[in-house]
Short mmCIF file of C-alpha atoms in Angstrom, two decimals:
data_model
loop_
_atom_site.label_atom_id
_atom_site.label_comp_id
_atom_site.label_asym_id
_atom_site.label_seq_id
_atom_site.Cartn_x
_atom_site.Cartn_y
_atom_site.Cartn_z
CA MET A 1 0.00 0.00 0.00
CA ILE A 2 2.77 2.45 0.94
CA ALA A 3 4.73 1.64 -2.23
CA LYS A 4 1.73 2.76 -4.30
CA LEU A 5 1.38 6.00 -2.32
CA ALA A 6 5.00 7.14 -2.06
CA LYS A 7 8.08 6.37 -4.14
CA THR A 8 10.39 7.31 -1.27
CA CYS A 9 9.33 7.70 2.34
CA THR A 10 10.67 7.92 5.86
CA LEU A 11 10.54 4.93 8.20
CA ARG A 12 10.43 6.00 11.85
CA ILE A 13 11.34 3.26 14.32
CA SER A 14 10.53 3.61 18.02
CA PRO A 15 10.24 0.98 20.79
CA ASP A 16 6.48 0.52 20.35
CA LYS A 17 5.63 1.81 16.85
CA LEU A 18 6.74 1.89 13.23
CA ASN A 19 5.68 4.83 11.08
CA PHE A 20 5.86 5.35 7.34
CA ILE A 21 5.93 9.10 6.70
CA LEU A 22 5.60 11.28 3.63
CA CYS A 23 5.90 14.98 4.40
CA ASP A 24 5.67 17.00 1.20
CA LYS A 25 4.86 20.54 2.23
CA LEU A 26 1.09 21.04 1.99
CA ALA A 27 1.71 24.73 1.32
CA ASN A 28 3.59 23.78 -1.85
CA GLY A 29 0.81 21.54 -3.10
CA GLY A 30 2.29 18.23 -1.93
CA VAL A 31 0.44 15.42 -0.20
CA SER A 32 1.33 14.19 3.28
CA MET A 33 0.98 10.74 4.81
CA TRP A 34 1.29 9.28 8.30
CA CYS A 35 0.99 5.49 8.55
CA GLU A 36 1.26 3.78 11.94
CA LEU A 37 1.88 0.14 12.90
CA GLU A 38 2.06 -1.19 16.47
CA GLN A 39 5.26 -3.22 16.47
CA GLU A 40 3.90 -5.86 18.88
CA ASN A 41 1.25 -6.83 16.30
CA PHE A 42 3.94 -7.72 13.75
CA PHE A 43 7.09 -8.91 15.55
CA SER A 44 7.64 -11.72 18.03
CA GLU A 45 10.99 -10.19 18.98
CA PHE A 46 11.93 -6.51 18.70
CA GLN A 47 15.14 -4.80 19.79
CA MET A 48 16.14 -1.25 18.95
CA GLU A 49 18.45 1.39 20.34
CA GLY A 50 17.76 4.94 19.24
CA PHE A 51 19.69 8.20 19.30
CA SER A 52 19.55 8.52 23.10
CA ALA A 53 17.39 7.51 26.07
CA GLU A 54 15.36 10.73 25.67
CA ASN A 55 15.17 10.46 21.88
CA ASN A 56 14.85 6.70 21.48
CA GLU A 57 14.01 6.78 17.77
CA ILE A 58 15.60 6.04 14.39
CA TYR A 59 14.58 7.79 11.16
CA LEU A 60 15.48 6.22 7.82
CA GLU A 61 14.75 7.32 4.25
CA LEU A 62 14.14 4.47 1.79
CA THR A 63 12.60 3.57 -1.54
CA SER A 64 9.32 1.93 -0.53
CA GLU A 65 9.17 -0.35 -3.58
CA ASN A 66 12.52 -1.92 -2.59
CA LEU A 67 11.16 -2.87 0.83
CA SER A 68 7.87 -4.08 -0.66
CA ARG A 69 9.70 -6.29 -3.16
CA ALA A 70 11.88 -7.81 -0.44
CA LEU A 71 8.91 -8.57 1.82
CA LYS A 72 6.96 -10.22 -1.02
CA THR A 73 9.54 -13.04 -1.03
CA ALA A 74 8.57 -13.74 2.61
CA GLN A 75 4.89 -14.54 2.06
CA ASN A 76 5.40 -18.28 2.71
CA ALA A 77 8.54 -17.98 4.82
CA ARG A 78 9.38 -19.86 7.99
CA ALA A 79 10.85 -16.72 9.56
CA LEU A 80 11.69 -13.12 8.69
CA LYS A 81 14.30 -10.87 10.27
CA ILE A 82 14.85 -7.17 9.57
CA LYS A 83 18.13 -5.57 10.71
CA LEU A 84 19.82 -2.21 10.33
CA THR A 85 23.31 -2.97 8.97
CA ASN A 86 26.33 -1.22 7.51
CA LYS A 87 27.67 -2.87 4.33
CA HIS A 88 29.96 -0.08 3.11
CA PHE A 89 26.76 1.99 3.25
CA PRO A 90 23.70 1.91 5.56
CA CYS A 91 21.23 -0.87 4.72
CA LEU A 92 17.99 -2.32 5.94
CA THR A 93 18.79 -6.02 5.62
CA VAL A 94 15.83 -8.36 5.22
CA SER A 95 16.69 -12.04 5.91
CA VAL A 96 14.02 -14.51 4.83
CA GLU A 97 14.16 -18.14 5.98
CA LEU A 98 12.40 -20.17 3.30
CA PHE A 99 11.17 -23.77 3.28
CA SER A 100 12.95 -26.09 0.87
CA MET A 101 12.07 -29.50 -0.60
CA SER A 102 14.29 -31.17 1.99
CA ASN A 103 13.99 -30.42 5.69
CA SER A 104 16.81 -27.90 5.50
CA SER A 105 15.97 -24.23 5.07
CA ARG A 106 17.40 -21.59 2.74
CA ILE A 107 18.11 -17.99 3.63
CA ALA A 108 17.40 -15.23 1.12
CA THR A 109 18.95 -11.87 2.00
CA HIS A 110 17.95 -8.47 0.62
CA ASP A 111 20.10 -5.41 1.34
CA ILE A 112 18.02 -2.25 0.88
CA PRO A 113 20.06 0.97 0.71
CA ILE A 114 18.78 3.59 3.13
CA LYS A 115 19.75 7.05 4.34
CA VAL A 116 19.90 7.66 8.08
CA ILE A 117 18.20 11.00 8.80
CA PRO A 118 20.08 13.22 11.28
CA ARG A 119 18.28 14.37 14.40
CA LYS A 120 18.23 18.04 13.38
CA LEU A 121 15.75 17.11 10.59
CA TRP A 122 13.38 15.09 12.78
CA LYS A 123 11.21 18.13 13.56
CA ASP A 124 9.94 18.12 9.96
CA LEU A 125 8.81 14.49 10.27
CA GLN A 126 6.31 14.66 13.13
CA GLU A 127 2.68 13.55 12.97
CA PRO A 128 0.71 16.20 11.03
CA VAL A 129 -1.67 18.37 13.03
CA VAL A 130 -5.23 17.99 11.74
CA PRO A 131 -7.18 21.25 11.80
CA ASP A 132 -10.81 21.06 12.96
CA PRO A 133 -12.81 19.91 9.91
CA ASP A 134 -15.93 21.69 8.70
CA VAL A 135 -17.44 18.30 7.86
CA SER A 136 -16.44 14.75 8.77
CA ILE A 137 -18.13 11.90 6.89
CA TYR A 138 -17.71 8.15 6.38
CA LEU A 139 -16.46 7.19 2.92
CA PRO A 140 -18.31 4.89 0.50
CA VAL A 141 -16.71 1.60 -0.63
CA LEU A 142 -13.30 2.74 -1.89
CA LYS A 143 -13.35 0.41 -4.90
CA THR A 144 -16.57 2.07 -6.11
CA MET A 145 -15.16 5.53 -5.45
CA LYS A 146 -11.99 4.66 -7.39
CA SER A 147 -13.91 3.52 -10.48
CA VAL A 148 -15.92 6.78 -10.45
CA VAL A 149 -12.80 8.97 -10.11
CA GLU A 150 -11.00 7.03 -12.88
CA LYS A 151 -13.78 7.92 -15.31
CA MET A 152 -13.83 11.55 -14.17
CA LYS A 153 -10.06 11.85 -14.71
CA ASN A 154 -10.65 11.47 -18.46
CA ILE A 155 -12.70 14.69 -18.44
CA SER A 156 -10.86 16.98 -16.00
CA SER A 157 -7.67 17.21 -13.96
CA HIS A 158 -9.50 18.94 -11.09
CA LEU A 159 -12.21 17.63 -8.76
CA VAL A 160 -14.45 19.13 -6.10
CA ILE A 161 -15.24 16.97 -3.06
CA GLU A 162 -18.21 18.25 -1.08
CA ALA A 163 -20.00 16.77 1.90
CA ASN A 164 -22.42 17.71 4.65
CA LEU A 165 -23.55 16.53 8.08
CA ASP A 166 -26.56 14.78 6.50
CA GLY A 167 -24.42 11.86 5.27
CA GLU A 168 -24.13 13.16 1.69
CA LEU A 169 -20.89 13.19 -0.31
CA ASN A 170 -20.55 14.52 -3.87
CA LEU A 171 -17.68 14.22 -6.35
CA LYS A 172 -17.99 16.99 -8.93
CA ILE A 173 -16.10 18.11 -12.03
CA GLU A 174 -16.86 21.17 -14.10
CA THR A 175 -15.40 22.19 -17.45
CA GLU A 176 -16.54 24.68 -20.06
CA LEU A 177 -18.36 21.86 -21.86
CA VAL A 178 -19.71 19.62 -19.13
CA CYS A 179 -20.59 19.36 -15.45
CA VAL A 180 -20.63 15.87 -13.89
CA THR A 181 -21.57 15.08 -10.29
CA THR A 182 -21.67 11.69 -8.54
CA HIS A 183 -23.83 11.62 -5.40
CA PHE A 184 -23.34 9.27 -2.44
CA LYS A 185 -26.12 9.33 0.19
CA ASP A 186 -26.72 7.92 3.68
CA LEU A 187 -23.01 7.49 4.39
CA GLY A 188 -23.32 8.69 7.98
CA ASN A 189 -21.22 11.10 10.01
CA PRO A 190 -19.11 10.27 13.07
CA PRO A 191 -21.13 11.11 16.24
CA LEU A 192 -18.54 13.51 17.68
CA ALA A 193 -18.22 15.38 14.39
CA SER A 194 -21.97 15.91 14.18
CA GLU A 195 -22.25 17.06 17.81
CA SER A 196 -19.32 19.51 17.74
CA THR A 197 -20.35 21.28 14.55
CA SER A 198 -24.12 20.84 14.43
CA GLN A 199 -24.85 23.71 16.84
CA ASP A 200 -23.79 26.38 14.35
CA ARG A 201 -23.94 24.52 11.03
CA ASN A 202 -26.93 23.60 8.87
CA PRO A 203 -26.65 19.78 8.40
CA GLU A 204 -27.52 20.16 4.70
CA HIS A 205 -24.88 22.84 4.03
CA MET A 206 -21.97 21.49 1.94
CA ALA A 207 -18.31 21.96 2.84
CA GLU A 208 -16.13 21.68 -0.24
CA VAL A 209 -12.52 21.43 -1.32
CA HIS A 210 -11.06 21.68 -4.83
CA ILE A 211 -8.18 19.21 -5.41
CA ASP A 212 -5.95 17.63 -8.04
CA ILE A 213 -7.82 14.53 -9.24
CA ARG A 214 -4.58 12.58 -9.83
CA LYS A 215 -3.63 12.87 -6.16
CA LEU A 216 -6.99 11.49 -5.11
CA LEU A 217 -6.71 8.65 -7.61
CA GLN A 218 -3.22 7.77 -6.37
CA PHE A 219 -4.60 7.53 -2.83
CA LEU A 220 -7.52 5.32 -3.92
CA ALA A 221 -5.28 3.10 -6.06
CA GLY A 222 -3.08 2.47 -3.02
CA GLN A 223 -5.89 0.82 -1.05
CA GLN A 224 -5.54 -2.94 -1.50
CA VAL A 225 -8.43 -3.97 0.76
CA ASN A 226 -11.45 -2.08 2.01
CA PRO A 227 -10.58 -0.64 5.44
CA THR A 228 -12.54 -1.37 8.61
CA LYS A 229 -13.01 2.40 9.08
CA ALA A 230 -12.69 5.13 6.45
CA LEU A 231 -13.29 8.80 7.21
CA CYS A 232 -13.09 11.93 5.07
CA ASN A 233 -12.53 15.26 6.86
CA ILE A 234 -12.96 18.44 4.83
CA VAL A 235 -11.44 21.78 5.80
CA THR A 236 -13.15 24.15 3.36
CA ASN A 237 -10.83 25.46 0.65
CA LYS A 238 -7.76 24.20 2.55
CA MET A 239 -7.43 20.42 2.52
CA VAL A 240 -9.08 17.03 2.60
CA HIS A 241 -7.87 14.56 5.24
CA PHE A 242 -8.51 10.83 4.87
CA ASP A 243 -8.29 8.68 8.01
CA LEU A 244 -8.31 4.92 7.40
CA LEU A 245 -8.00 1.94 9.72
CA HIS A 246 -6.90 -1.41 8.21
CA GLU A 247 -6.99 -3.91 11.11
CA ASP A 248 -3.50 -3.34 12.62
CA VAL A 249 -2.54 -0.37 10.42
CA SER A 250 -3.80 3.21 10.56
CA LEU A 251 -3.25 5.63 7.68
CA GLN A 252 -3.74 9.38 7.50
CA TYR A 253 -3.48 11.03 4.10
CA PHE A 254 -3.67 14.75 3.39
CA ILE A 255 -4.37 16.38 0.00
CA PRO A 256 -4.14 20.19 -0.12
CA ALA A 257 -6.69 22.36 -1.89
CA LEU A 258 -5.80 23.89 -5.23
CA SER A 259 -5.33 27.64 -4.96
#
């Protein structure tokens, strides 16, 4: 999923969590991503020693496709070990213990070049702050949404996402020749979102954001399975924030508004 969303990304390692981070500056029109995995849900043994006792973290920059390709060889493995090594240059070494026809096992090793990020740059790689949304709404089935957006991409490079507190979400494109809108109804709104904004907001009033359709399509194409929870938060004319939960993995994805 990460390999489809970001060519290169930062891997943050801490004693209890792993994070995949993409921090293109929203102000410059780039997307941002914060993906979180609880390490205890993935590893039977986990040892790490960070920069210091107070800053017990490691930040690495890597090509996500390289890690994805290495892990694909481990789908039917007996065991998998990931180590930070130095082989004339820093590497994330993935050792895969594979079953063989005889009772003996084979070890396949992948050395993935990485760049260790110095501590002075860590401040730019923190979890993004989510501004209070004007509307928060549950997303429709992402596969359906993707097929709709793929068709719309052939007409326009821009898309308007609009939603309200009445469970309605619209995807809209407008050109000089045509206006196309896809309506999703009865999606529901998170209870807290409805309570905090309903006092001063008409439930039928739409909040909208104008975005690059390719960035939305890249996000939708990266979703391999339908998440257990999928939320869309709209900050009018500023950004759209997607918050997904895939069993043991949470993903936040931010697309800025077009100016």
